[in-house]
Amino acid sequence: MIESILDALTEPALLLDPVGRVAIANESARDRLGVWVIGQSYVSVLRQPALLAPVEDAFALGQGGSARFTHSSGAVETLFDVRVSPVRGAGGKRQVLLVFRDVSEVQASESMRRDFVANVSHELKTPLTAVSGFIETLEGPARNDAPARDRFLSMMGQEVRRMDRLVSDLLSLSRLEGQSRRRPTTQVDLARVLRDVAATLTLGAETEGVTINVDAEAEATVPGDRDQLTQVFANLLENAIKYGAQPGTVTLHLSPVERDPVIKGPAWRVGVSDEGAGIAPEHIPRLTERFYRVDTGRSREQGGTGLGLAIVKHIVNRHRGRLKIDSEVGRGTEVVVTLPAA
Ligand SMILES: Nc1ncnc2c1ncn2[C@@H]1O[C@H](COP(=O)(O)OP(=O)(O)OP(=O)(O)O)[C@@H](O)[C@H]1O
Ligand SMILES: [Mg+2]
């Protein structure tokens, strides 16, 4: 009876008999902690002092408690929050029930949130410090120096625009997170988006000596959000221009895919390639993390926030598409976006 009740729990649970041996390990406990625990003393099963004390209290004083317990099996470490409760068994003898709640994910998301806040604060603090430095100089030494004043004002403008971009990027990320389950439904012509993005960036590219090639003759309709897709290709093209070879060529290549194995249907593939220095393989999986930059100094100098690819990834996911970064150090990079066709 008790056994089947405990088996119904999704959390691992152990019932200790009056002398402290594991009388029952439910199915989840046998699965996650191992079958070997049955019949063992709790001291040899738990082994972590933080958890032994509340179990002793439960036996000796009939007091409930809780503690953290780390379980490792192979390479995987799981953090449990363990609830310790005294229960009356047959004959009125005291038994102790342990219920393990897996809190690894909660813990990981807490630490991600802390990192995120620390990153945002740091990114905002840098331009703020610069601006307050300029203000001090303008109030003091440069008060009557007109050319210096102009120079400082223009640098202040630059820092303020950077903060403004950072805040807009953060807002767009949080909006995207809210919409991730709602797939866009309007029909968008990808070829048109690519041509428009290229047209907008051509002038800026030319000043850097970069030529943009658009290889997108066909009309390519996908269900999508036009502004968001524009944001995706603008960022990828901007990256190719910024981090690619200068002078050099950047190519946008649109082609149909008869059946994409992951999307499980017809799709459109857009490759954005450059002839730049490329990206070392160890960085590639991390590029879509917020604020991750290979060369922070270089990216900042160019006004980058390191949020571009994180936004790209979110938008592509919302469109049920795929993002892939192929790069070879010394040869260049191709970022491929594959989107389900209409
Ligand atoms: N085509 C590329 N070639 C080489 N490195 C690249 C390329 N695209 C991106 N990267 C690297 O990936 C990092 C992250 O790119 P991401 O677009 O997220 O940020 P950013 O361009 O630095 O800033 P933002 O996009 O906010 O202006 C860049 O800082 C750069 O180091
Ligand atoms: Mg970018």
PDB file of C-alpha atoms in Angstrom, residues 118-267:
ATOM      1  CA  ALA A 118      25.790  41.622 -13.839  1.00  0.00           C
ATOM      2  CA  ASN A 119      26.421  41.815 -17.606  1.00  0.00           C
ATOM      3  CA  VAL A 120      23.764  44.441 -18.224  1.00  0.00           C
ATOM      4  CA  SER A 121      25.012  46.567 -15.358  1.00  0.00           C
ATOM      5  CA  HIS A 122      28.558  46.318 -16.586  1.00  0.00           C
ATOM      6  CA  GLU A 123      27.620  47.203 -20.175  1.00  0.00           C
ATOM      7  CA  LEU A 124      25.709  50.269 -18.999  1.00  0.00           C
ATOM      8  CA  LYS A 125      28.293  51.285 -16.448  1.00  0.00           C
ATOM      9  CA  THR A 126      31.081  51.628 -19.005  1.00  0.00           C
ATOM     10  CA  PRO A 127      29.418  54.348 -21.130  1.00  0.00           C
ATOM     11  CA  LEU A 128      27.985  56.024 -18.029  1.00  0.00           C
ATOM     12  CA  THR A 129      31.449  56.320 -16.514  1.00  0.00           C
ATOM     13  CA  ALA A 130      32.735  57.776 -19.777  1.00  0.00           C
ATOM     14  CA  VAL A 131      29.914  60.315 -19.975  1.00  0.00           C
ATOM     15  CA  SER A 132      30.358  61.481 -16.402  1.00  0.00           C
ATOM     16  CA  GLY A 133      34.086  61.856 -17.056  1.00  0.00           C
ATOM     17  CA  PHE A 134      33.349  64.070 -20.072  1.00  0.00           C
ATOM     18  CA  ILE A 135      30.934  66.184 -18.040  1.00  0.00           C
ATOM     19  CA  GLU A 136      33.586  66.777 -15.383  1.00  0.00           C
ATOM     20  CA  THR A 137      36.098  67.809 -18.029  1.00  0.00           C
ATOM     21  CA  LEU A 138      33.579  70.164 -19.609  1.00  0.00           C
ATOM     22  CA  GLU A 139      32.801  71.733 -16.247  1.00  0.00           C
ATOM     23  CA  GLY A 140      36.450  72.131 -15.428  1.00  0.00           C
ATOM     24  CA  PRO A 141      39.522  72.197 -17.684  1.00  0.00           C
ATOM     25  CA  ALA A 142      37.654  72.377 -21.020  1.00  0.00           C
ATOM     26  CA  ARG A 143      35.135  74.984 -19.918  1.00  0.00           C
ATOM     27  CA  ASN A 144      36.383  77.696 -22.254  1.00  0.00           C
ATOM     28  CA  ASP A 145      37.983  75.543 -24.904  1.00  0.00           C
ATOM     29  CA  ALA A 146      35.516  75.514 -27.813  1.00  0.00           C
ATOM     30  CA  PRO A 147      37.178  72.852 -30.028  1.00  0.00           C
ATOM     31  CA  ALA A 148      37.669  70.504 -27.077  1.00  0.00           C
ATOM     32  CA  ARG A 149      34.044  71.065 -26.090  1.00  0.00           C
ATOM     33  CA  ASP A 150      32.833  69.965 -29.525  1.00  0.00           C
ATOM     34  CA  ARG A 151      34.996  66.891 -29.458  1.00  0.00           C
ATOM     35  CA  PHE A 152      33.772  65.870 -26.004  1.00  0.00           C
ATOM     36  CA  LEU A 153      30.147  66.480 -26.936  1.00  0.00           C
ATOM     37  CA  SER A 154      30.483  64.224 -29.953  1.00  0.00           C
ATOM     38  CA  MET A 155      32.076  61.471 -27.838  1.00  0.00           C
ATOM     39  CA  MET A 156      29.287  61.853 -25.286  1.00  0.00           C
ATOM     40  CA  GLY A 157      26.757  61.514 -28.085  1.00  0.00           C
ATOM     41  CA  GLN A 158      28.398  58.276 -29.136  1.00  0.00           C
ATOM     42  CA  GLU A 159      28.268  56.808 -25.635  1.00  0.00           C
ATOM     43  CA  VAL A 160      24.645  57.813 -25.178  1.00  0.00           C
ATOM     44  CA  ARG A 161      23.687  56.235 -28.518  1.00  0.00           C
ATOM     45  CA  ARG A 162      25.402  53.051 -27.388  1.00  0.00           C
ATOM     46  CA  MET A 163      23.342  52.948 -24.182  1.00  0.00           C
ATOM     47  CA  ASP A 164      20.237  53.656 -26.205  1.00  0.00           C
ATOM     48  CA  ARG A 165      20.976  50.712 -28.523  1.00  0.00           C
ATOM     49  CA  LEU A 166      21.678  48.449 -25.595  1.00  0.00           C
ATOM     50  CA  VAL A 167      18.350  49.267 -23.988  1.00  0.00           C
ATOM     51  CA  SER A 168      16.450  48.817 -27.289  1.00  0.00           C
ATOM     52  CA  ASP A 169      18.157  45.459 -27.849  1.00  0.00           C
ATOM     53  CA  LEU A 170      17.262  44.327 -24.346  1.00  0.00           C
ATOM     54  CA  LEU A 171      13.653  45.360 -24.866  1.00  0.00           C
ATOM     55  CA  SER A 172      13.502  43.521 -28.150  1.00  0.00           C
ATOM     56  CA  LEU A 173      14.921  40.393 -26.517  1.00  0.00           C
ATOM     57  CA  SER A 174      12.345  40.441 -23.755  1.00  0.00           C
ATOM     58  CA  ARG A 175       9.525  41.050 -26.245  1.00  0.00           C
ATOM     59  CA  LEU A 176      10.763  38.102 -28.291  1.00  0.00           C
ATOM     60  CA  GLU A 177      10.815  35.854 -25.254  1.00  0.00           C
ATOM     61  CA  GLY A 178       7.168  36.694 -24.676  1.00  0.00           C
ATOM     62  CA  GLN A 179       6.221  35.751 -28.241  1.00  0.00           C
ATOM     63  CA  SER A 180       8.331  32.645 -28.652  1.00  0.00           C
ATOM     64  CA  ARG A 181       5.294  30.343 -28.773  1.00  0.00           C
ATOM     65  CA  ARG A 182       3.333  32.419 -31.242  1.00  0.00           C
ATOM     66  CA  ARG A 183       4.483  31.620 -34.731  1.00  0.00           C
ATOM     67  CA  PRO A 184       4.110  34.468 -37.225  1.00  0.00           C
ATOM     68  CA  THR A 185       1.574  33.903 -39.991  1.00  0.00           C
ATOM     69  CA  THR A 186       1.862  36.761 -42.500  1.00  0.00           C
ATOM     70  CA  GLN A 187       3.514  35.898 -45.824  1.00  0.00           C
ATOM     71  CA  VAL A 188       6.876  37.524 -46.383  1.00  0.00           C
ATOM     72  CA  ASP A 189       9.025  37.510 -49.520  1.00  0.00           C
ATOM     73  CA  LEU A 190      12.508  36.652 -48.283  1.00  0.00           C
ATOM     74  CA  ALA A 191      14.190  37.745 -51.527  1.00  0.00           C
ATOM     75  CA  ARG A 192      12.690  41.187 -51.097  1.00  0.00           C
ATOM     76  CA  VAL A 193      13.830  41.367 -47.461  1.00  0.00           C
ATOM     77  CA  LEU A 194      17.388  40.483 -48.491  1.00  0.00           C
ATOM     78  CA  ARG A 195      17.469  43.080 -51.268  1.00  0.00           C
ATOM     79  CA  ASP A 196      16.098  45.761 -48.944  1.00  0.00           C
ATOM     80  CA  VAL A 197      18.579  44.958 -46.183  1.00  0.00           C
ATOM     81  CA  ALA A 198      21.453  45.019 -48.669  1.00  0.00           C
ATOM     82  CA  ALA A 199      20.276  48.341 -50.101  1.00  0.00           C
ATOM     83  CA  THR A 200      20.149  49.917 -46.630  1.00  0.00           C
ATOM     84  CA  LEU A 201      23.664  48.794 -45.746  1.00  0.00           C
ATOM     85  CA  THR A 202      25.379  49.335 -49.113  1.00  0.00           C
ATOM     86  CA  LEU A 203      26.501  52.880 -48.523  1.00  0.00           C
ATOM     87  CA  GLY A 204      28.039  52.105 -45.133  1.00  0.00           C
ATOM     88  CA  ALA A 205      29.714  48.991 -46.558  1.00  0.00           C
ATOM     89  CA  GLU A 206      31.245  50.935 -49.420  1.00  0.00           C
ATOM     90  CA  THR A 207      32.944  53.343 -47.042  1.00  0.00           C
ATOM     91  CA  GLU A 208      34.613  50.298 -45.458  1.00  0.00           C
ATOM     92  CA  GLY A 209      35.581  48.980 -48.895  1.00  0.00           C
ATOM     93  CA  VAL A 210      33.098  46.115 -48.753  1.00  0.00           C
ATOM     94  CA  THR A 211      30.987  45.051 -51.738  1.00  0.00           C
ATOM     95  CA  ILE A 212      27.643  43.352 -51.067  1.00  0.00           C
ATOM     96  CA  ASN A 213      26.476  40.650 -53.503  1.00  0.00           C
ATOM     97  CA  VAL A 214      22.854  39.580 -53.418  1.00  0.00           C
ATOM     98  CA  ASP A 215      22.163  36.260 -55.054  1.00  0.00           C
ATOM     99  CA  ALA A 216      18.384  36.062 -54.670  1.00  0.00           C
ATOM    100  CA  GLU A 217      16.553  36.071 -57.976  1.00  0.00           C
ATOM    101  CA  ALA A 218      13.555  33.960 -57.123  1.00  0.00           C
ATOM    102  CA  GLU A 219      10.610  34.977 -55.037  1.00  0.00           C
ATOM    103  CA  ALA A 220      10.691  33.083 -51.765  1.00  0.00           C
ATOM    104  CA  THR A 221       7.605  33.229 -49.619  1.00  0.00           C
ATOM    105  CA  VAL A 222       7.771  32.214 -45.967  1.00  0.00           C
ATOM    106  CA  PRO A 223       5.326  32.705 -43.099  1.00  0.00           C
ATOM    107  CA  GLY A 224       7.080  35.358 -41.097  1.00  0.00           C
ATOM    108  CA  ASP A 225       7.300  38.707 -39.397  1.00  0.00           C
ATOM    109  CA  ARG A 226       8.783  41.121 -41.908  1.00  0.00           C
ATOM    110  CA  ASP A 227      10.409  43.477 -39.391  1.00  0.00           C
ATOM    111  CA  GLN A 228      11.928  40.632 -37.420  1.00  0.00           C
ATOM    112  CA  LEU A 229      13.339  38.919 -40.504  1.00  0.00           C
ATOM    113  CA  THR A 230      14.768  42.262 -41.569  1.00  0.00           C
ATOM    114  CA  GLN A 231      16.417  42.514 -38.149  1.00  0.00           C
ATOM    115  CA  VAL A 232      17.920  39.027 -38.567  1.00  0.00           C
ATOM    116  CA  PHE A 233      19.523  39.685 -41.944  1.00  0.00           C
ATOM    117  CA  ALA A 234      20.548  43.233 -41.052  1.00  0.00           C
ATOM    118  CA  ASN A 235      22.497  41.887 -38.081  1.00  0.00           C
ATOM    119  CA  LEU A 236      24.078  39.050 -40.041  1.00  0.00           C
ATOM    120  CA  LEU A 237      25.037  41.358 -42.882  1.00  0.00           C
ATOM    121  CA  GLU A 238      26.346  43.989 -40.457  1.00  0.00           C
ATOM    122  CA  ASN A 239      28.463  41.327 -38.749  1.00  0.00           C
ATOM    123  CA  ALA A 240      29.821  40.108 -42.094  1.00  0.00           C
ATOM    124  CA  ILE A 241      30.757  43.681 -42.986  1.00  0.00           C
ATOM    125  CA  LYS A 242      32.253  44.489 -39.550  1.00  0.00           C
ATOM    126  CA  TYR A 243      34.116  41.242 -38.924  1.00  0.00           C
ATOM    127  CA  GLY A 244      34.726  40.203 -42.538  1.00  0.00           C
ATOM    128  CA  ALA A 245      37.602  41.313 -44.729  1.00  0.00           C
ATOM    129  CA  GLN A 246      37.893  45.030 -45.447  1.00  0.00           C
ATOM    130  CA  PRO A 247      38.220  45.501 -48.379  1.00  0.00           C
ATOM    131  CA  GLY A 248      36.301  42.404 -49.363  1.00  0.00           C
ATOM    132  CA  THR A 249      33.049  40.915 -50.567  1.00  0.00           C
ATOM    133  CA  VAL A 250      30.028  39.795 -48.581  1.00  0.00           C
ATOM    134  CA  THR A 251      27.463  37.521 -50.200  1.00  0.00           C
ATOM    135  CA  LEU A 252      23.795  36.920 -49.455  1.00  0.00           C
ATOM    136  CA  HIS A 253      22.748  33.697 -51.119  1.00  0.00           C
ATOM    137  CA  LEU A 254      19.136  32.502 -51.218  1.00  0.00           C
ATOM    138  CA  SER A 255      18.307  28.977 -52.361  1.00  0.00           C
ATOM    139  CA  PRO A 256      15.421  26.513 -52.070  1.00  0.00           C
ATOM    140  CA  VAL A 257      15.729  23.302 -50.030  1.00  0.00           C
ATOM    141  CA  GLU A 258      13.441  20.521 -51.196  1.00  0.00           C
ATOM    142  CA  ARG A 259      13.201  18.897 -47.807  1.00  0.00           C
ATOM    143  CA  ASP A 260      15.060  19.998 -44.692  1.00  0.00           C
ATOM    144  CA  PRO A 261      15.609  17.011 -42.375  1.00  0.00           C
ATOM    145  CA  VAL A 262      15.095  19.002 -39.169  1.00  0.00           C
ATOM    146  CA  ILE A 263      12.290  21.259 -40.381  1.00  0.00           C
ATOM    147  CA  LYS A 264      10.773  18.155 -42.016  1.00  0.00           C
ATOM    148  CA  GLY A 265       9.580  19.904 -45.116  1.00  0.00           C
ATOM    149  CA  PRO A 266      10.448  22.363 -47.867  1.00  0.00           C
ATOM    150  CA  ALA A 267      12.487  25.361 -46.769  1.00  0.00           C
TER     151      ALA A 267
END
